[in-house]
Tab-separated table of C-alpha atoms and ligand atoms in Angstrom:
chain	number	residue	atom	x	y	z
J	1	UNK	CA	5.563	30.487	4.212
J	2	UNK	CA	2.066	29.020	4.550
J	3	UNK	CA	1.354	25.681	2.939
J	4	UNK	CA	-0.340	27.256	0.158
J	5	UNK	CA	2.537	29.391	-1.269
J	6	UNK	CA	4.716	26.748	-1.144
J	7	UNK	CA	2.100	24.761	-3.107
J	8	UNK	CA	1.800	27.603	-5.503
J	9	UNK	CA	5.535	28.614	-6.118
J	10	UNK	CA	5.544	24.314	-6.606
J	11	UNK	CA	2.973	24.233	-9.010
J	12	UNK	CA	4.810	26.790	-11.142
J	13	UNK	CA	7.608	24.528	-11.179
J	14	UNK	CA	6.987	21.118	-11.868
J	15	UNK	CA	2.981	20.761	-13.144
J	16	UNK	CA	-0.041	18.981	-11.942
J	17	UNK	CA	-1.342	16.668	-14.938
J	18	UNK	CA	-3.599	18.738	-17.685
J	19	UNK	CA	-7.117	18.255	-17.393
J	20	UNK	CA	-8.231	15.185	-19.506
J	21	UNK	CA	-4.746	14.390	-20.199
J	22	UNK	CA	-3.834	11.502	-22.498
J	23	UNK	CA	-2.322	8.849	-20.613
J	24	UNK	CA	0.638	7.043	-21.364
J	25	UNK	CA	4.801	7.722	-22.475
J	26	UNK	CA	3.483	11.709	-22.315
J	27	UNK	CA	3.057	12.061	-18.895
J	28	UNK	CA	6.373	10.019	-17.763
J	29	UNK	CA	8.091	13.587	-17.992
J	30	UNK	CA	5.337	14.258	-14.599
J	31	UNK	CA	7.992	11.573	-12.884
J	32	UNK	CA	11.300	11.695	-12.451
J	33	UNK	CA	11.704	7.712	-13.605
J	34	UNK	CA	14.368	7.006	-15.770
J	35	UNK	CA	13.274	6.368	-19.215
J	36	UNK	CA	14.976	4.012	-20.304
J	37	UNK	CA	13.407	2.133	-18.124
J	38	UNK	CA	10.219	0.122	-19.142
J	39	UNK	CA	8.574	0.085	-15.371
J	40	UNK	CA	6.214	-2.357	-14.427
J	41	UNK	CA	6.323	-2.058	-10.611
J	42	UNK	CA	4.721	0.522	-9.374
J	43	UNK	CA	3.434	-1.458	-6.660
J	44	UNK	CA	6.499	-1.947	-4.691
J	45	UNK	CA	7.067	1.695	-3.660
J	46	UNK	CA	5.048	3.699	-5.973
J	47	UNK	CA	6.796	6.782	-7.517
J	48	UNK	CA	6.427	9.764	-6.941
J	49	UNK	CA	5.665	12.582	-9.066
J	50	UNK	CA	7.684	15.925	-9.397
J	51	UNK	CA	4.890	18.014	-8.226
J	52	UNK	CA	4.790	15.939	-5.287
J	53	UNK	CA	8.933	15.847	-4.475
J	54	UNK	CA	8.684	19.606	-4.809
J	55	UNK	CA	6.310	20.028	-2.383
J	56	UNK	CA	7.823	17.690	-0.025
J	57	UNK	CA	10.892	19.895	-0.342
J	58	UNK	CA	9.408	22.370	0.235
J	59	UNK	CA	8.155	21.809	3.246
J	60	UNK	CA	11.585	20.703	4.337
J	61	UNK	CA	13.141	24.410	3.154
J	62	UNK	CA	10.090	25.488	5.648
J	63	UNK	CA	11.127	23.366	8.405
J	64	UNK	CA	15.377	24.194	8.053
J	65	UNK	CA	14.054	28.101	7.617
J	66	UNK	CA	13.450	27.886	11.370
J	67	UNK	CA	13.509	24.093	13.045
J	68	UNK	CA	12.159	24.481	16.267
J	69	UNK	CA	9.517	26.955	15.515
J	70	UNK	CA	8.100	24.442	12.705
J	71	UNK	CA	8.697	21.625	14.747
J	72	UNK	CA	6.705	23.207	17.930
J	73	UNK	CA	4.355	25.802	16.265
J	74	UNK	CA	3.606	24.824	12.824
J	75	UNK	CA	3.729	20.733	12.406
J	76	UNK	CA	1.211	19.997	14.935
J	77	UNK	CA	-1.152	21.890	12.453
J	78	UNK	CA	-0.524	20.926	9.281
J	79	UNK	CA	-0.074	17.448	10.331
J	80	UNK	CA	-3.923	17.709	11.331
J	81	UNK	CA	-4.536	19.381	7.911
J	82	UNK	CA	-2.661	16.332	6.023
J	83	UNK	CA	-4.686	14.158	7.889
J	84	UNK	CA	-8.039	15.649	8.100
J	85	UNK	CA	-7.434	15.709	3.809
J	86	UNK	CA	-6.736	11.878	3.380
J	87	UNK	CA	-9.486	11.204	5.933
J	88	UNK	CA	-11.962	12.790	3.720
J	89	UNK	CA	-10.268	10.799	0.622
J	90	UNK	CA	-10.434	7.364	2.220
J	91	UNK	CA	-14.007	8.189	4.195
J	92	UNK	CA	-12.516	8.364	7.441
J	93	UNK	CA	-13.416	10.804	10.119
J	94	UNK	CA	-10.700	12.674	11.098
J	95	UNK	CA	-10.583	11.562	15.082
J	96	UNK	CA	-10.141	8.183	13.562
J	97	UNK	CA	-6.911	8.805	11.125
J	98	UNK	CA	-3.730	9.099	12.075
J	99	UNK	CA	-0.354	9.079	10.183
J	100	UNK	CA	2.124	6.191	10.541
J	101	UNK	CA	5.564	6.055	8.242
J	102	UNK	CA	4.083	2.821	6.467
J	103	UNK	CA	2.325	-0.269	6.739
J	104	UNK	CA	4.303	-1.799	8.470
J	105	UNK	CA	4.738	0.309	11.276
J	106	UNK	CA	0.516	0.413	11.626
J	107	UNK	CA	0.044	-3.532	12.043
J	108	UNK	CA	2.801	-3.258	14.640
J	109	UNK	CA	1.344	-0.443	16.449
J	110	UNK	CA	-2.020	-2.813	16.356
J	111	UNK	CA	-0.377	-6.026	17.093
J	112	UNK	CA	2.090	-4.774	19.769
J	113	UNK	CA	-0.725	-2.758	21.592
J	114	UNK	CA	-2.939	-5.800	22.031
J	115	UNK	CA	-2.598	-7.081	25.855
J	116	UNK	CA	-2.100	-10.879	24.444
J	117	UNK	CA	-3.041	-14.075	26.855
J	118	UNK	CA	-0.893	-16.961	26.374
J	119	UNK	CA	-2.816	-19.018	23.981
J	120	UNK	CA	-4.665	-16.369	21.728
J	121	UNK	CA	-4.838	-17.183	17.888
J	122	UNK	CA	-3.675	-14.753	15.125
J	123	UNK	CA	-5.364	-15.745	12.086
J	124	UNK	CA	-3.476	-14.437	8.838
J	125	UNK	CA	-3.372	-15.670	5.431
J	126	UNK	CA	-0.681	-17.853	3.996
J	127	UNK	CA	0.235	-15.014	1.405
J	128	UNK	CA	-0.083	-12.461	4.018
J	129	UNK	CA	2.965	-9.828	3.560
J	130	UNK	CA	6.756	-11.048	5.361
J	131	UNK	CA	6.706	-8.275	7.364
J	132	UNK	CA	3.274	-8.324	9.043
J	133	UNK	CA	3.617	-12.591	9.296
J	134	UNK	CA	7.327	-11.632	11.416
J	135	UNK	CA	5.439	-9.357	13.501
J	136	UNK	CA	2.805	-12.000	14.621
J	137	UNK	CA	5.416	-14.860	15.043
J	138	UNK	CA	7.471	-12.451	16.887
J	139	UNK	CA	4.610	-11.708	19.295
J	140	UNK	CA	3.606	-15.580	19.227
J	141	UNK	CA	7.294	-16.676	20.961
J	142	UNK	CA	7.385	-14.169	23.086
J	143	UNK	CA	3.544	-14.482	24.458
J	144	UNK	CA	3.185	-17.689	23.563
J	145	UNK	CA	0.153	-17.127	20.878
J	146	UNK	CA	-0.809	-19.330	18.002
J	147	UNK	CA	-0.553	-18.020	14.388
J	148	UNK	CA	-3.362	-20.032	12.096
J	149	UNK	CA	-2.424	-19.760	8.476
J	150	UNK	CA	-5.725	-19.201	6.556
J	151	UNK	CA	-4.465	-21.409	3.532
J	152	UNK	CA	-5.632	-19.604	0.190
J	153	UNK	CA	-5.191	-21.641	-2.768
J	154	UNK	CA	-2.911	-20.675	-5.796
J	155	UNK	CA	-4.059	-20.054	-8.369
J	156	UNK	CA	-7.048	-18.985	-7.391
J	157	UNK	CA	-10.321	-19.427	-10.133
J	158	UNK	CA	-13.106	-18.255	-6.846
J	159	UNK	CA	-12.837	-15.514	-4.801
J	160	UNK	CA	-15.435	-17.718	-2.868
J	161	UNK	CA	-11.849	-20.124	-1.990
J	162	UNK	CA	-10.368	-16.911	-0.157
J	163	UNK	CA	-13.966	-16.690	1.950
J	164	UNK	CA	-13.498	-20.322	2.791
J	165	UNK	CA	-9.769	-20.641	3.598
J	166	UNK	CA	-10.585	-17.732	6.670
J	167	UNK	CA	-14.172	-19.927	7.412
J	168	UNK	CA	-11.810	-22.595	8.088
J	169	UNK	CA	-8.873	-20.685	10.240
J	170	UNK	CA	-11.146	-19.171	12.339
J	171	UNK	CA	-13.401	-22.343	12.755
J	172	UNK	CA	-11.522	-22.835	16.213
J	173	UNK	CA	-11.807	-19.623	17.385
J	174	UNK	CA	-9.508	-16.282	17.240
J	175	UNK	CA	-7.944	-13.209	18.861
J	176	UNK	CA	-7.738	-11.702	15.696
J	177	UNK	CA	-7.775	-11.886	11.812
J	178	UNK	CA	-5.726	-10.113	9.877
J	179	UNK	CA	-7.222	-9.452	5.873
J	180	UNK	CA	-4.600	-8.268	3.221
J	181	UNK	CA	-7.183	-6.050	1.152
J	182	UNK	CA	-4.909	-6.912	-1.547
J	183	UNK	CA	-2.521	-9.132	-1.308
J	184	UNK	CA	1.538	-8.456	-2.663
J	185	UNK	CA	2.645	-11.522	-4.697
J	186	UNK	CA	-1.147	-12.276	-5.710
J	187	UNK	CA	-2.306	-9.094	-6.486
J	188	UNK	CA	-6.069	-10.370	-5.655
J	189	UNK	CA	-8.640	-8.004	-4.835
J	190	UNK	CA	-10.007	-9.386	-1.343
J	191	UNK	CA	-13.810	-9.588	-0.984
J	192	UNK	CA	-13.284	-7.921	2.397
J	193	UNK	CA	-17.531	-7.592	3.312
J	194	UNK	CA	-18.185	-11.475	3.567
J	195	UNK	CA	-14.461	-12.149	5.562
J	196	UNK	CA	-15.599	-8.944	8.092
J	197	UNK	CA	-18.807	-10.353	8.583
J	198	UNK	CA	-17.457	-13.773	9.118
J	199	UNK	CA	-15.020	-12.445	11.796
J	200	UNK	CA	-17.663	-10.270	13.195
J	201	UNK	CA	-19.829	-13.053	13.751
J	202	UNK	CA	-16.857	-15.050	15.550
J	203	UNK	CA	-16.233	-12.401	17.672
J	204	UNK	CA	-12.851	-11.570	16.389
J	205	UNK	CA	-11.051	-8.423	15.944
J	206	UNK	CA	-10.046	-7.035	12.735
J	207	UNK	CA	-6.404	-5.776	11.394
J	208	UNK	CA	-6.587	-5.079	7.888
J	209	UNK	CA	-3.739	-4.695	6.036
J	210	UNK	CA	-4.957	-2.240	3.349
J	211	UNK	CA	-0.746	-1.364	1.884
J	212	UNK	CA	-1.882	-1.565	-1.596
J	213	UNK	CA	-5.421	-0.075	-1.566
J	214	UNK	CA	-5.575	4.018	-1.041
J	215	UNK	CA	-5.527	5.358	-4.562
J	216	UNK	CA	-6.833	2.280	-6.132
J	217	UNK	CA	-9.888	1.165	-4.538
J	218	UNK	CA	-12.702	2.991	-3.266
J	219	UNK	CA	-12.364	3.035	0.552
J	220	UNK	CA	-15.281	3.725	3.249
J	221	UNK	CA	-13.034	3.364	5.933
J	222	UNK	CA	-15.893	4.794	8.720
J	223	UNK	CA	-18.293	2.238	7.451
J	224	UNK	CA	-15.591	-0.904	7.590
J	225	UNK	CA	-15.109	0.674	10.811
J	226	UNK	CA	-19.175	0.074	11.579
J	227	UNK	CA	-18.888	-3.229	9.709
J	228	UNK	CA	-16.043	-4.580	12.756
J	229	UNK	CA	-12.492	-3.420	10.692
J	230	UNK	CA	-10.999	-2.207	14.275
J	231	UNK	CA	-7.881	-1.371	12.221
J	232	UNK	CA	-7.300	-0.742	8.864
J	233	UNK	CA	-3.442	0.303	7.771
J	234	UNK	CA	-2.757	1.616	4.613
J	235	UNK	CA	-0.188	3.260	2.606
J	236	UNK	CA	0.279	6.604	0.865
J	237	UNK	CA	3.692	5.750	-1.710
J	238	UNK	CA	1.985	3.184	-3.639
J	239	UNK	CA	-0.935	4.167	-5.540
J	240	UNK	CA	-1.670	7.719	-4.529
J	241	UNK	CA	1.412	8.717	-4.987
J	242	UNK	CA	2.791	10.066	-2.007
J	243	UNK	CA	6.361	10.437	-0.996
J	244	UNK	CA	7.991	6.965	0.859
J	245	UNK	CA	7.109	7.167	4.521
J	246	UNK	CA	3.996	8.114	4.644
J	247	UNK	CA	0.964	5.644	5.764
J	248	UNK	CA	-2.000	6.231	7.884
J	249	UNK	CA	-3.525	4.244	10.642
J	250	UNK	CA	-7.564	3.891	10.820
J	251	UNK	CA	-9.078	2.944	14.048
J	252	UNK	CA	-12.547	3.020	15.694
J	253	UNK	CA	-12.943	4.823	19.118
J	254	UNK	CA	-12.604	1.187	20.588
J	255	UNK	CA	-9.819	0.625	19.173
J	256	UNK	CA	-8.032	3.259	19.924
J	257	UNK	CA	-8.481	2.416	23.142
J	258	UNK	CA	-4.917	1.180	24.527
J	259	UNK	CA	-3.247	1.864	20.811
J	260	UNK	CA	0.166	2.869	20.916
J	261	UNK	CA	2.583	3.668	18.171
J	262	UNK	CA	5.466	1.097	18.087
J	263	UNK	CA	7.173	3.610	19.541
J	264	UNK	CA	7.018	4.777	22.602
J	265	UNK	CA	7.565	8.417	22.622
J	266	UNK	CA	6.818	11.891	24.259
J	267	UNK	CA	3.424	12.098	24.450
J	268	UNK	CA	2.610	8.461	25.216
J	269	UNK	CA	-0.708	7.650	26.878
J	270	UNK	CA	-1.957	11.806	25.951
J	271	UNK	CA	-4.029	10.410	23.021
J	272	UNK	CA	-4.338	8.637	19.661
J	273	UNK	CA	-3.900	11.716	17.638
J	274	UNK	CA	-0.958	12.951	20.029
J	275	UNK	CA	0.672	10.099	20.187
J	276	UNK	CA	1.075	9.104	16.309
J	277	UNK	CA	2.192	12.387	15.493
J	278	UNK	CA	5.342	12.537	17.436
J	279	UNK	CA	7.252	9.230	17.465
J	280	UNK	CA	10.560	11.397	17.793
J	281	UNK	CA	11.991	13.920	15.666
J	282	UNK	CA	11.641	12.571	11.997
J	283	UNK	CA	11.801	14.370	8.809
J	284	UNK	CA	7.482	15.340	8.256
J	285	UNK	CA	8.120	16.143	4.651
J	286	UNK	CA	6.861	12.770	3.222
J	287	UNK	CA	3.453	12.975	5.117
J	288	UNK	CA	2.758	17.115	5.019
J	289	UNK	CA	3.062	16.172	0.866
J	290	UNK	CA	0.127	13.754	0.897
J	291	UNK	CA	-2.077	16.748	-0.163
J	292	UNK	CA	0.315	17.421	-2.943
J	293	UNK	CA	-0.791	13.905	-4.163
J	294	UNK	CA	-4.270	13.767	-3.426
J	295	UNK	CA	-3.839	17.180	-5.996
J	296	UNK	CA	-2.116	15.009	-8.336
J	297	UNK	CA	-4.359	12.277	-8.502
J	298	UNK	CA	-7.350	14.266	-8.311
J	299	UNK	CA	-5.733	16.154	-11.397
J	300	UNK	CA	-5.949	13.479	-12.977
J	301	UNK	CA	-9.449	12.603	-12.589
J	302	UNK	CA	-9.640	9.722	-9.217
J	303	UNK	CA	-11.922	7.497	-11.447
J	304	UNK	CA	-10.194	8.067	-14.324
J	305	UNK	CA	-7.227	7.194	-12.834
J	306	UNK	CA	-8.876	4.076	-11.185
J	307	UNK	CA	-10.412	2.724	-13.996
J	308	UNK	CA	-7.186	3.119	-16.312
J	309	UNK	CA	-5.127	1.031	-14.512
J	310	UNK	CA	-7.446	-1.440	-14.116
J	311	UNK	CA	-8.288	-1.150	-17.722
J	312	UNK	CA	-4.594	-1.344	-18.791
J	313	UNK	CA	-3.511	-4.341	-16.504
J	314	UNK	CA	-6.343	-6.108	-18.443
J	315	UNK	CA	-4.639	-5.982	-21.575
J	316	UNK	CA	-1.112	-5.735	-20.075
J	317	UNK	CA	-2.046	-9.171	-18.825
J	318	UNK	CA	-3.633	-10.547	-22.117
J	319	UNK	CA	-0.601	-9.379	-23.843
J	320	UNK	CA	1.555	-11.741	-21.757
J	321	UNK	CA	-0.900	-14.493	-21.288
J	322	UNK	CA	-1.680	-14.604	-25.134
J	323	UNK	CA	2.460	-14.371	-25.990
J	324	UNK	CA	3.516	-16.810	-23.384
J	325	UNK	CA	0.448	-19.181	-23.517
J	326	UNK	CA	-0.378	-18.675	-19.998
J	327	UNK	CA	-3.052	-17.958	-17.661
J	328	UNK	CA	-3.025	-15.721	-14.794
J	329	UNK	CA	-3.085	-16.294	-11.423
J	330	UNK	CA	-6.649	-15.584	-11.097
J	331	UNK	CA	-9.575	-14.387	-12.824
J	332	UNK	CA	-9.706	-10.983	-14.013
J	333	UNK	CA	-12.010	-9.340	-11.761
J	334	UNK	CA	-10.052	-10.302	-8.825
J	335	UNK	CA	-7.004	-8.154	-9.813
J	336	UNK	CA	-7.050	-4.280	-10.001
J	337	UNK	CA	-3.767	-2.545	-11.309
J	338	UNK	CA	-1.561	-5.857	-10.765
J	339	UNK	CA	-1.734	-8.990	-12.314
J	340	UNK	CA	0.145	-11.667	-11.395
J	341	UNK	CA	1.047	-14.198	-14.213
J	342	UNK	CA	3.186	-17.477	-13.998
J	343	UNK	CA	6.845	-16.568	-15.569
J	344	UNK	CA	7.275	-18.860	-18.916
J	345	UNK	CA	10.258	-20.900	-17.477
J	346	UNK	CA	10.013	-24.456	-16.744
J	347	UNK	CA	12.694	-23.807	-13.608
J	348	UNK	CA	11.140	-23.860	-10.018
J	349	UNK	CA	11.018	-21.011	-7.677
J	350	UNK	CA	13.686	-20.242	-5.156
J	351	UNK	CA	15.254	-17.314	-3.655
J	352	UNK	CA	18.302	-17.156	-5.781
J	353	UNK	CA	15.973	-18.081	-9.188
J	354	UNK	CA	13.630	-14.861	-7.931
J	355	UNK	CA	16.823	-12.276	-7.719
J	356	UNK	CA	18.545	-13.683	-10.159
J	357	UNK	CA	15.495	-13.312	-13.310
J	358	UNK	CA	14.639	-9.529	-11.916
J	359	UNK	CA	18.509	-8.524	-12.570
J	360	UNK	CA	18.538	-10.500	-15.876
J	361	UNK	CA	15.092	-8.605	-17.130
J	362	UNK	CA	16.504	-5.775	-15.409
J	363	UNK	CA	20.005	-5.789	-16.498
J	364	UNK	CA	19.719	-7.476	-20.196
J	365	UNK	CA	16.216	-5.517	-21.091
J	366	UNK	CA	15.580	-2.964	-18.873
J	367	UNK	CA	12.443	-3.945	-17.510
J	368	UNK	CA	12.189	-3.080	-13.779
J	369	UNK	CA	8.870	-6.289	-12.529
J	370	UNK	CA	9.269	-8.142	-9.580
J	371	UNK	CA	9.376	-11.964	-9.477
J	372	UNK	CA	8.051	-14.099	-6.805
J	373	UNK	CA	8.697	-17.556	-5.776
J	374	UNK	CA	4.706	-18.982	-5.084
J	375	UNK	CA	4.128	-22.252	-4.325
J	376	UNK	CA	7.494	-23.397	-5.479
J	377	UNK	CA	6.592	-21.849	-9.327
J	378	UNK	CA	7.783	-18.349	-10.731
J	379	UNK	CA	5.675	-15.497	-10.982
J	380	UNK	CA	5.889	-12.406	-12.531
J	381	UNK	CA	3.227	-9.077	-11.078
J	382	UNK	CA	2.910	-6.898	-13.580
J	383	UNK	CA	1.771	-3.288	-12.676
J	384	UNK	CA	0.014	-0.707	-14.107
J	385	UNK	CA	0.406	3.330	-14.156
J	386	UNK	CA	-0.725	6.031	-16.350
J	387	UNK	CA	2.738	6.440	-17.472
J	388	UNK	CA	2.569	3.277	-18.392
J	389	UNK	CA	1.916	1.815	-22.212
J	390	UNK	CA	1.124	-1.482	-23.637
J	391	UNK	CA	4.135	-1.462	-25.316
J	392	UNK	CA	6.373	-1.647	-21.926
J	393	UNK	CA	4.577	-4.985	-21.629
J	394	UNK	CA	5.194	-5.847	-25.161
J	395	UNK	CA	8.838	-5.608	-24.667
J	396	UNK	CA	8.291	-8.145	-21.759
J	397	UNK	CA	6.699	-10.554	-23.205
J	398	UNK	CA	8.962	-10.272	-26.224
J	399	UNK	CA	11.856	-11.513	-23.849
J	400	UNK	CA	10.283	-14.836	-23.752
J	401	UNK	CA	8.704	-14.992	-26.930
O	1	LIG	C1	0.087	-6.284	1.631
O	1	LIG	C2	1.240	-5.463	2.106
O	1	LIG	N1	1.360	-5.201	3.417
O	1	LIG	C3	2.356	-4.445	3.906
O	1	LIG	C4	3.309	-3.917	3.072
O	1	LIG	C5	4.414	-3.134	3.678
O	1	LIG	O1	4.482	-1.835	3.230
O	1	LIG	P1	5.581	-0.878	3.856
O	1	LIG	O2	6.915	-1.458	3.507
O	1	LIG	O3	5.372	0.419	3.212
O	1	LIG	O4	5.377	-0.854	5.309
O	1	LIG	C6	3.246	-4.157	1.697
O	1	LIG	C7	4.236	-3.615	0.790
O	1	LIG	O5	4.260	-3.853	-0.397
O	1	LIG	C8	2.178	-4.958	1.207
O	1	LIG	O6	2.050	-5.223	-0.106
């Protein structure tokens, strides 16, 4: 079975959205989220729509039909296909794009390809995500680097602060910088052109950690490329869509040079594109169904989509601010489809505090938002989603009011 007829005998199945359709509590039947559920975390690991589990399935049917002639004849292929289709979505070209499982395993193909010198600087910010700050202090013990915390303030009123703290951590000079395009707990919008240029201008490489940003922002990932992004690592679950475990990695022809996956597998050293897609035998599903998403969110309309969420964490967020006499963490052109807000509480943050007010929202109301400790202060980041309505965020704020 080709691609296409399993798309088709999908589509029959479980629908793409109607043109034009009305967002909101209507389309949550396109999902298989539990609705009893008011879910304000998209973010975390997206969800993923029916259309897009059935075509993941189906490609696994394909692949059990006959396992070693999809593995050896027809992945290589569609792979390239997959690929080729988000290059074209994030404005890649397809030599530089390669699928990774996530995020995570991109900056550590980056980071653990780089031939460090004992006293190289990593320059990251102080809100950068756990697992990409573990990767660099794992790399600084064992080669003996220096990790520079770019120290961005919170909360933050000017994006100009963001542009400074990096002025400042790469004042003495660096290996590397490493941008969150937006960043988890925050949910700030980075202004990525003036930090590039900055690091450009320095002489120092760019990772940028780009998790949050396919889907929701409109990427030129060729021209970042031109502008010094070496890397850029983004992934596919979040907001377009896509089944977990599937990412993509997007390198210039220099820096490609010497890139490895994490790990090391059959085809090491035979090429970027080789390489990447065989890092053992893995279940391809999740990444051959990233053109069943780019369907679904092109279904929906990609601006539309874009500008809805953005639109609808606006008010989400004046909801909350106006019930709880709050502000948000920053101003509201800095967020996209997050906001982050402080939590009405007067307790301070810890890691017990943080699991323990999820399970009680969770639990007691049925509200499914993560809580973050910042600064010593609770947080909640509220997300936004076309199945989303204002009056999930209502029954939030009505918890505190
Ligand atoms: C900024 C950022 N980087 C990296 C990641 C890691 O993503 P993954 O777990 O899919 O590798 C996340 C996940 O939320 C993130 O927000």
């Amino acid at each position: 079975m080709s691609y296409d007829e399993a798309n088709m005998i999908a589509q029959r199945s479980t629908p793409l959205p109607p043109p034009n359709a009305a967002f909101g509590h209507s389309l949550r039947s396109l999902w298989t989220l539990n609705p009893a559920i008011h879910f304000l975390n998209h973010g975390s690991y997206g969800a993923t729509p029916r259309f897009v589990q059935a075509a993941q399935l189906r490609w696994r049917e394909e692949l059990e039909r006959e396992p070693v002639r999809f593995m050896g004849d027809i992945l290589p292929d569609a792979l390239r296909v997959a690929g080729a289709r988000l290059a074209r979505f994030v404005g890649a070209s397809p030599s530089r794009l390669a699928l990774v499982e996530n995020a995570t395993a991109g900056a550590n193909a980056v980071l653990r390809s780089l031939r460090w010198n004992a006293g190289d600087r990593i320059v990251l910010a102080n809100h950068a995500y756990p697992a990409v700050k573990n990767t660099a202090d794992f790399l600084a013990e064992r080669h003996g680097l220096h990790v520079v915390e770019a120290q961005v303030p919170w909360p933050l009123t000017d994006p100009a602060a963001l542009i400074d703290a990096y002025t400042d951590a790469i004042k003495g000079g660096a290996r590397i910088a490493i941008i969150d395009h937006v960043f988890s707990p925050l949910a700030v919008v980075t202004p990525l052109d003036a930090i590039v240029r900055l690091c450009r201008e320095r002489g120092v490489q760019v990772l940028v950690d780009g998790a949050h940003a396919p889907g929701l922002l409109p990427l030129s990932l060729d021209m970042l490329g031109d502008m010094g992004v070496d890397w850029y690592v983004g992934n596919c679950h979040k907001w377009l869509c896509a089944p977990k475990g599937c990412g993509f990695i997007v390198a210039t022809t220099e820096g490609q040079r010497d890139l490895h996956p994490a790990v090391i597998s059959n085809y090491f050293g035979e090429g970027f594109e080789k390489e990447f897609a065989w890092t053992g035998t893995a279940d391809p599903g999740a990444r051959l169904a990233i053109t069943a998403a780019l369907e679904f969110i092109e279904a929906l309309g990609v601006e539309r989509y874009r500008s809805a969420l953005r639109e609808q964490a606006r008010k989400a967020a004046s909801v909350l601010a106006n019930a709880w006499g709050v502000v948000p963490g920053a101003t509201a052109e800095m967020f996209a489809a997050m906001v982050t807000l402080p939590l009405p509480v007067t307790e301070s943050g810890s890691k017990e505090a943080v699991a323990r007010w999820r399970l009680k929202l969770l639990k007691e109301h049925n509200i499914e938002v993560p809580i973050h400790n910042i600064g010593g202060r609770l947080w909640v980041r509220i997300s936004a989603q076309v199945y989303n309505e204002l009056s999930d965020y209502e029954a939030l704020a009505r918890v505190f009011g």
